[in-house]
Short mmCIF file of C-alpha atoms and ligand atoms in Angstrom, two decimals:
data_model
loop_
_atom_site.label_atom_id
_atom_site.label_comp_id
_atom_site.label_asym_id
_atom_site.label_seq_id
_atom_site.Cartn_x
_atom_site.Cartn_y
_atom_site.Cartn_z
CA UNK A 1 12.54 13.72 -0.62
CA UNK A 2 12.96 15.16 -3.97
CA UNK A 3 11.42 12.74 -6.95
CA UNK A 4 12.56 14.28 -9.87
CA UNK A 5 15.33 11.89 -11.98
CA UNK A 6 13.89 8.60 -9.10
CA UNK A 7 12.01 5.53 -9.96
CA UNK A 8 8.96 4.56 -7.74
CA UNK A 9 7.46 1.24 -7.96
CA UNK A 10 3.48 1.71 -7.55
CA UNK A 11 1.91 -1.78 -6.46
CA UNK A 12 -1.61 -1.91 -7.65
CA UNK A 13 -0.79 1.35 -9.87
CA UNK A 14 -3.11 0.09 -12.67
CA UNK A 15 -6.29 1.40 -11.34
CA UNK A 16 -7.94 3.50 -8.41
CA UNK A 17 -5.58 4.96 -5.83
CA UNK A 18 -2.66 3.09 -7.42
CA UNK A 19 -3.57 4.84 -10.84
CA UNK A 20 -3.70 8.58 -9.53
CA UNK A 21 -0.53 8.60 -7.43
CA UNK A 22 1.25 6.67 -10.24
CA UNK A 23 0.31 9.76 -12.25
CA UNK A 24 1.14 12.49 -9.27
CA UNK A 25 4.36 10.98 -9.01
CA UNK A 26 4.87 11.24 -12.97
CA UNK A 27 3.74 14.82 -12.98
CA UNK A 28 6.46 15.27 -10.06
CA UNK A 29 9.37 14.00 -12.17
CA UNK A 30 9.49 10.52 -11.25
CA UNK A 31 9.47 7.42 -13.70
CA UNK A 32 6.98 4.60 -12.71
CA UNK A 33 6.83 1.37 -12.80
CA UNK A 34 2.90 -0.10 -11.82
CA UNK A 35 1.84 -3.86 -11.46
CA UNK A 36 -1.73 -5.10 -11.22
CA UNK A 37 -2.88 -8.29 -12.09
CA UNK A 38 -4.58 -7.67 -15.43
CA UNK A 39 -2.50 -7.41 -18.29
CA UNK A 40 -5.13 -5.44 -20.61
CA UNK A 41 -5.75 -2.44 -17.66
CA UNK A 42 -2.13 -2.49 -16.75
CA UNK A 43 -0.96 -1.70 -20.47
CA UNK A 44 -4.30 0.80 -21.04
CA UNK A 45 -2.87 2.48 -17.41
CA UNK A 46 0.61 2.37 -18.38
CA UNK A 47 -0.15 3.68 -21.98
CA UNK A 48 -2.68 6.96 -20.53
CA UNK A 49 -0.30 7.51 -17.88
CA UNK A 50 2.51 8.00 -21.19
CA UNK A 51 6.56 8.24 -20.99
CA UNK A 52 8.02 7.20 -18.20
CA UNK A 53 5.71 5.05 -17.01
CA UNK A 54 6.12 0.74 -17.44
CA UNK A 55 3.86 -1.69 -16.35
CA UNK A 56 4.79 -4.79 -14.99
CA UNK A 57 1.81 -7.57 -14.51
CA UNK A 58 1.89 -10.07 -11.69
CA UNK A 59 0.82 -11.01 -7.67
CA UNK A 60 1.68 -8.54 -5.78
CA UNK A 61 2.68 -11.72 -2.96
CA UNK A 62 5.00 -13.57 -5.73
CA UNK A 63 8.78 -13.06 -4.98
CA UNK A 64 9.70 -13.33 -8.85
CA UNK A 65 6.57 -11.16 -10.05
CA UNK A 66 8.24 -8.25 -7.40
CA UNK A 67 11.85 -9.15 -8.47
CA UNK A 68 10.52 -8.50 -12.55
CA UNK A 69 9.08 -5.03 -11.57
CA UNK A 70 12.00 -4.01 -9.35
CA UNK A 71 14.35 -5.38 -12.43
CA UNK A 72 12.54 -3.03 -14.61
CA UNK A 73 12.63 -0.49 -12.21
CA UNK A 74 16.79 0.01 -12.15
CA UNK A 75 16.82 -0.01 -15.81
CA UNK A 76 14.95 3.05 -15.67
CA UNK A 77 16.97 4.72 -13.12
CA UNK A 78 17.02 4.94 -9.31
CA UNK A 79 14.63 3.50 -7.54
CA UNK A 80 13.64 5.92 -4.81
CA UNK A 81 9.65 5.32 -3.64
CA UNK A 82 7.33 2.34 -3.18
CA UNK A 83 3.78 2.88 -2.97
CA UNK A 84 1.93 -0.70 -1.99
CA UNK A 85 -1.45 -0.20 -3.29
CA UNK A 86 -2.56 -3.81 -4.15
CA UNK A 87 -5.22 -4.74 -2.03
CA UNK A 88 -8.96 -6.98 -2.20
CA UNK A 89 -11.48 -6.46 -1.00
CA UNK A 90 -13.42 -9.00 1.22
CA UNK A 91 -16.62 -8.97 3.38
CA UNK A 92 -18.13 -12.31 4.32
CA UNK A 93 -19.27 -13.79 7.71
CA UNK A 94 -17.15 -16.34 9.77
CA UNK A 95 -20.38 -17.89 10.58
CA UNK A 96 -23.64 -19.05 9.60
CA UNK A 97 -24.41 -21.25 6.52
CA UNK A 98 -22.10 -19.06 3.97
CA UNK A 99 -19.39 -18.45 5.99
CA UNK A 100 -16.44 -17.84 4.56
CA UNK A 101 -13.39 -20.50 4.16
CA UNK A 102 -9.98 -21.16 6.03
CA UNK A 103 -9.21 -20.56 2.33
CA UNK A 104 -11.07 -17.33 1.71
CA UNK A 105 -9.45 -16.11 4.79
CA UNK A 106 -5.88 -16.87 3.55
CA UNK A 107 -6.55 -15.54 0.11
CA UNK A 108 -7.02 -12.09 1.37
CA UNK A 109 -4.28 -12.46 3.99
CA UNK A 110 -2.09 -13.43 1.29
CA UNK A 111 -3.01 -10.20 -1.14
CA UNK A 112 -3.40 -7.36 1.33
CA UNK A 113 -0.63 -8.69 4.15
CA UNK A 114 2.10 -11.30 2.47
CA UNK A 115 2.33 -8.88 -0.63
CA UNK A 116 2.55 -5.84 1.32
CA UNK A 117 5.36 -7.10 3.12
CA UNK A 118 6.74 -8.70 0.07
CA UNK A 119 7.03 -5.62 -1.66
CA UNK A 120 8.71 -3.64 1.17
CA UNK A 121 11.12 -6.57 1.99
CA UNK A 122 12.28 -6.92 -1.61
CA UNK A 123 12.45 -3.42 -2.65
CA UNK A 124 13.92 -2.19 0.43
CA UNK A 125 17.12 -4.43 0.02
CA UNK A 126 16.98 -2.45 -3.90
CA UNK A 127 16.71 1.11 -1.92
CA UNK A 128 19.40 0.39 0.50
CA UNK A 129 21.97 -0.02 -2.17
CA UNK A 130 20.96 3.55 -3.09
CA UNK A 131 23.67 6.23 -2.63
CA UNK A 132 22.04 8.77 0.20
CA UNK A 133 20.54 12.29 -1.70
CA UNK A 134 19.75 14.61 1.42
CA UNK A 135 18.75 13.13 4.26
CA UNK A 136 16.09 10.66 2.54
CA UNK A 137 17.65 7.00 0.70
CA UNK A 138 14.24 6.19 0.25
CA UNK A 139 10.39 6.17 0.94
CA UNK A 140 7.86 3.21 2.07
CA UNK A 141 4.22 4.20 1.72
CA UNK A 142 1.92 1.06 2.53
CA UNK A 143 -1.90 1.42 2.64
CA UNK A 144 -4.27 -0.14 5.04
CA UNK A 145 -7.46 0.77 6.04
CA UNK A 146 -10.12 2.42 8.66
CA UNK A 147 -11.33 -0.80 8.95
CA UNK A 148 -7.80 -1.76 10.69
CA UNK A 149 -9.57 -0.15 13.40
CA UNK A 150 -13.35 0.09 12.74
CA UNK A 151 -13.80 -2.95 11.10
CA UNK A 152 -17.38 -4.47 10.60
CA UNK A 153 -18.79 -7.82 10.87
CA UNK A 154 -17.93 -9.94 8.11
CA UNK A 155 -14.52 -7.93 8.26
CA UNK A 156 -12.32 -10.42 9.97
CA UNK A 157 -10.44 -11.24 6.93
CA UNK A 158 -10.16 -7.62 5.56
CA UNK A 159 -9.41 -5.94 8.72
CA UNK A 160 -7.13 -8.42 10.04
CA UNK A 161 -5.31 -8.52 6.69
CA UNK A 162 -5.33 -4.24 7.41
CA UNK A 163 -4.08 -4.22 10.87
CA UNK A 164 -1.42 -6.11 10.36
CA UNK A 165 -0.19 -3.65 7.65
CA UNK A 166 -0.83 -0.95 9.82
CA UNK A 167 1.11 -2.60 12.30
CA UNK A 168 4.45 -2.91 10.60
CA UNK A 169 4.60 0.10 9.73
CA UNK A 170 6.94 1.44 13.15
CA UNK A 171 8.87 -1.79 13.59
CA UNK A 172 9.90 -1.17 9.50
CA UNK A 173 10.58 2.34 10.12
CA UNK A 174 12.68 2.02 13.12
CA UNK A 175 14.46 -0.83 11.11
CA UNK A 176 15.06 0.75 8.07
CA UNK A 177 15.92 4.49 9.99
CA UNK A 178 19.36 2.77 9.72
CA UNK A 179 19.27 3.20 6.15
CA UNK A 180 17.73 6.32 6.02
CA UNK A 181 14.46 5.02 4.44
CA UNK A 182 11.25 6.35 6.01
CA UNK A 183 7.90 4.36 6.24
CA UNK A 184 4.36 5.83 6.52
CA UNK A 185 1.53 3.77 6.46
CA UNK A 186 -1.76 5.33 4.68
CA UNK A 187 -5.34 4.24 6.04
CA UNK A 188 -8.04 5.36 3.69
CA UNK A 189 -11.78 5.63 4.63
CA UNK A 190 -13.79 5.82 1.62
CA UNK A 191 -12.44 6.38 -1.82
CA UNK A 192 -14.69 6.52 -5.39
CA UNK A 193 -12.58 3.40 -7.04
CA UNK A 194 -13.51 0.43 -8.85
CA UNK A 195 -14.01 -0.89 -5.05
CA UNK A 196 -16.94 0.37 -4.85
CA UNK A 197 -18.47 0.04 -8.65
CA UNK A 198 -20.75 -2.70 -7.59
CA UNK A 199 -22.40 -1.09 -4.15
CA UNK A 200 -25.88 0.31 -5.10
CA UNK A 201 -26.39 4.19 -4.47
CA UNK A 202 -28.70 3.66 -1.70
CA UNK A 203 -26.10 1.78 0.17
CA UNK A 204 -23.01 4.58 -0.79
CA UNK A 205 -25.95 7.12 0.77
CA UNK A 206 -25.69 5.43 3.84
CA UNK A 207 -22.22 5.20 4.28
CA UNK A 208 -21.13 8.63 3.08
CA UNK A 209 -23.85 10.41 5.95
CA UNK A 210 -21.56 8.92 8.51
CA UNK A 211 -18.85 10.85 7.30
CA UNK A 212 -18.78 13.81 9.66
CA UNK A 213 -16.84 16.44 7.34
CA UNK A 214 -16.84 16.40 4.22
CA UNK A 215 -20.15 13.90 3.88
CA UNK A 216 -19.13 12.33 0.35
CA UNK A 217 -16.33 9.71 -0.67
CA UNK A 218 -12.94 10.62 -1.27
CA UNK A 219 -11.29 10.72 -4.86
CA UNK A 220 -8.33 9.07 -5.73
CA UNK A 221 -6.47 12.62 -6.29
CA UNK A 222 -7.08 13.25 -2.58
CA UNK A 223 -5.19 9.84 -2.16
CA UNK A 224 -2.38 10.46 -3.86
CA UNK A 225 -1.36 14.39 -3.07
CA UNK A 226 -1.50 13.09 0.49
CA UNK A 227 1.39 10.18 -0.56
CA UNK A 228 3.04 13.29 -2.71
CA UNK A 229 2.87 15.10 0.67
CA UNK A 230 3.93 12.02 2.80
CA UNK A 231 7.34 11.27 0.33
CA UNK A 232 7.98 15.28 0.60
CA UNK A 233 7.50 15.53 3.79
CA UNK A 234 10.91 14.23 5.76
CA UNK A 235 9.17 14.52 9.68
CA UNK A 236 6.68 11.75 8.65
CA UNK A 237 7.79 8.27 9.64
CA UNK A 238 6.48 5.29 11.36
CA UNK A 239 3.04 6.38 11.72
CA UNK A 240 -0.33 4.80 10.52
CA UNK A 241 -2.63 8.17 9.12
CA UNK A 242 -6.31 7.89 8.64
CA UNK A 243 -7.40 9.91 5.42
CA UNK A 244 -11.16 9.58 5.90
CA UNK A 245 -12.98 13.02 6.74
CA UNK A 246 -12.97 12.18 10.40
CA UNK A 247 -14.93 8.66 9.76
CA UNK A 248 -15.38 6.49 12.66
CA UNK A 249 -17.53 3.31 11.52
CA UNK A 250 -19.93 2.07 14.06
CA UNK A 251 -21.24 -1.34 14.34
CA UNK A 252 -24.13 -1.72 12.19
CA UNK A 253 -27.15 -3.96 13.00
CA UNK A 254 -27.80 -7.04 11.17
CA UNK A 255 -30.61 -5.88 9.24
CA UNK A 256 -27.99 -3.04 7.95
CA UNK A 257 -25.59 -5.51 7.88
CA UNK A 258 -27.38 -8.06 5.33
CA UNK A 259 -27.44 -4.98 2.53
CA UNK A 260 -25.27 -5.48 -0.11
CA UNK A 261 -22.47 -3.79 1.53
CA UNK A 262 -19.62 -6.48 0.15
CA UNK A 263 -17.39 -3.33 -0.05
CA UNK A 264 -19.34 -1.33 1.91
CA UNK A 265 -17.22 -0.61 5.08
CA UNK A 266 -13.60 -0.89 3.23
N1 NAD B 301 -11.19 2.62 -2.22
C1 NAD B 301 -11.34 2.69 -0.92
O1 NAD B 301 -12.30 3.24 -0.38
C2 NAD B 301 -10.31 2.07 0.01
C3 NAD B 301 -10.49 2.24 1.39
C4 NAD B 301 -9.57 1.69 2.25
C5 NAD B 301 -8.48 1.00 1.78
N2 NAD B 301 -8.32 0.85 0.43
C6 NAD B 301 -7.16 0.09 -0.02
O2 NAD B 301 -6.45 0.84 -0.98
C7 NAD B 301 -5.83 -0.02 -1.91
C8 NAD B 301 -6.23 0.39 -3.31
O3 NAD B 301 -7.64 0.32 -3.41
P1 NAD B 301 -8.44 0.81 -4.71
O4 NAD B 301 -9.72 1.35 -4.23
O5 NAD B 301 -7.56 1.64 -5.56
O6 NAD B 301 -8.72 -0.60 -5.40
P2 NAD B 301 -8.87 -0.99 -6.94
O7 NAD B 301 -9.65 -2.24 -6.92
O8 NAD B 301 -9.32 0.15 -7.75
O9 NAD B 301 -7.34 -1.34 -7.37
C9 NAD B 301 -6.69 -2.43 -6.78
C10 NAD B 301 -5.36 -2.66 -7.47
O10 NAD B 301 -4.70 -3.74 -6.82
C11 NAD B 301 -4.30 -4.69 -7.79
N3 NAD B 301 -4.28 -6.03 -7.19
C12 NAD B 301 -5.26 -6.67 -6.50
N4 NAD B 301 -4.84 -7.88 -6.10
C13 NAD B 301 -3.56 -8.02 -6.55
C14 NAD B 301 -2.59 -9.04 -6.48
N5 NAD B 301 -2.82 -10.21 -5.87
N6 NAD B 301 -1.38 -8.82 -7.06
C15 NAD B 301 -1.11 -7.65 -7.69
N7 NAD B 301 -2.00 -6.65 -7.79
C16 NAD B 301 -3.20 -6.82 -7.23
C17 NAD B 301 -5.31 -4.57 -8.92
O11 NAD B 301 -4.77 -5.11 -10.13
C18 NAD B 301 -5.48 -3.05 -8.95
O12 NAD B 301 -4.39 -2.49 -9.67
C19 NAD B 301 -6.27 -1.45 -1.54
O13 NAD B 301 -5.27 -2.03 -0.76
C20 NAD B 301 -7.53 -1.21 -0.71
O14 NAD B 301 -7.75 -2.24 0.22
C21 NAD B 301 -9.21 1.36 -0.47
#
């Protein structure tokens, strides 16, 4: 599908992997509307990212906060893409003396899963009122995880919330093949984002040597040409792709395990 004179709706498009394929998109003719939850980075993002780009603030699992960005997104034109990119993330043990909450669990549940699908339900309805351009109406990109699969202790939360965005992504794309609107779900090992600011060196050594090839973290560029590819490309649909240098996370031991990894295996 073509993007130049189409609106896409970026989801967590005020920083990391939201940011760059908010700007990829730009660069490939689209306007862009991003959401994040901070007003201040969303309006900084919005403003380096220049015309044609809006930012809308709000939770990413509120039905009005979605309905406000997709309203903003028809007044610029017609809205085309959706890129879910708002996500948390959460490590914390089910067990022991800090173990996490019902609450905690819901909270990420809520963010990664309940918004995901919030966005897709809500803008999908938008896209399917689209008149059809080729053979594309429109295109869902949703991002999980590795951990969807690979996920470590203290995970449950996180990879739960993961796998069950993987998941949707071939019921959704068999659904919405009625309406021509393809869905492609994106599952990122690790990426150099904010995600990661707070994990100590010593602790990003360990994780990047498990990366067979190439042994370092992705960057958010990497992210988003693959979602450029994934829009352009109309023989993707209803798959779940890993973008993670051939990454396959083993359990670690508890000793390993008690490091200061709270991102560490996202
Ligand atoms: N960075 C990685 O290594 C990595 C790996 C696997 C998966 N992911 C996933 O990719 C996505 C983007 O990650 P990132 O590294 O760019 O993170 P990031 O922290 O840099 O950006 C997250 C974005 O999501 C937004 N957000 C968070 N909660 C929200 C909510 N409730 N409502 C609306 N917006 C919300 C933030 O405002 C921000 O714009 C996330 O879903 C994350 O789980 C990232």
């Amino acid at each position: 599908m073509r993007l130049t004179d189409t609106v896409a709706l970026v989801t967590g498009g005020t920083a990391g992997l939201g940011l760059a394929t908010a700007r990829l998109l730009l660069n490939s003719g689209a306007k862009v509307v991003i959401t994040g939850r901070t007003e201040a980075t969303g309006k900084a993002a919005a403003e380096e990212l220049g015309p044609g780009a809006a930012f809308v603030a709000g939770d990413v699992a509120d039905e009005e906060d979605i309905e406000r960005a997709l309203n903003v997104a028809a007044e610029l034109g017609s809205l085309r893409t959706v890129v879910c990119c708002a996500g948390v993330p959460h490590t914390k043990r089910m067990s022991g003396s800090r173990a996490m909450s019902l609450a905690d669990f819901c909270a990420v549940i809520q963010t990664n899963l309940i918004g995901t699908f919030n966005t897709v339900r809500l803008a999908a309805a938008r896209i399917i009122d689209q008149p059809l351009v080729e053979e594309d109406r429109g295109v869902i990109v949703t991002t999980s995880s590795i951990a969807a699969w690979d996920g470590q202790s203290g995970q449950a939360a996180y990879a739960s919330s993961k796998a069950a965005v993987a998941g949707m992504t071939l019921p959704l794309a068999r659904e919405l093949a009625e309406y021509q609107i393809r869905v492609v779900n994106v599952a990122p090992g690790l990426f150099d984002t904010e995600l990661f600011a707070a994990v100590p060196e010593r602790v990003r050594h360990l994780l990047v040597e498990r990366i067979p090839h190439p042994p370092r973290m992705g960057v958010a560029d990497e992210f988003a040409s693959f979602v450029g590819h994934v829009i352009g490309n109309g023989m993707l649909n209803g798959e779940s792709i890993r973008l993670d240098g051939a990454l396959r996370m083993q359990h670690v031991t508890r000793d390993r395990a008690s490091a200061p990894t709270r991102q560490g295996s996202d």
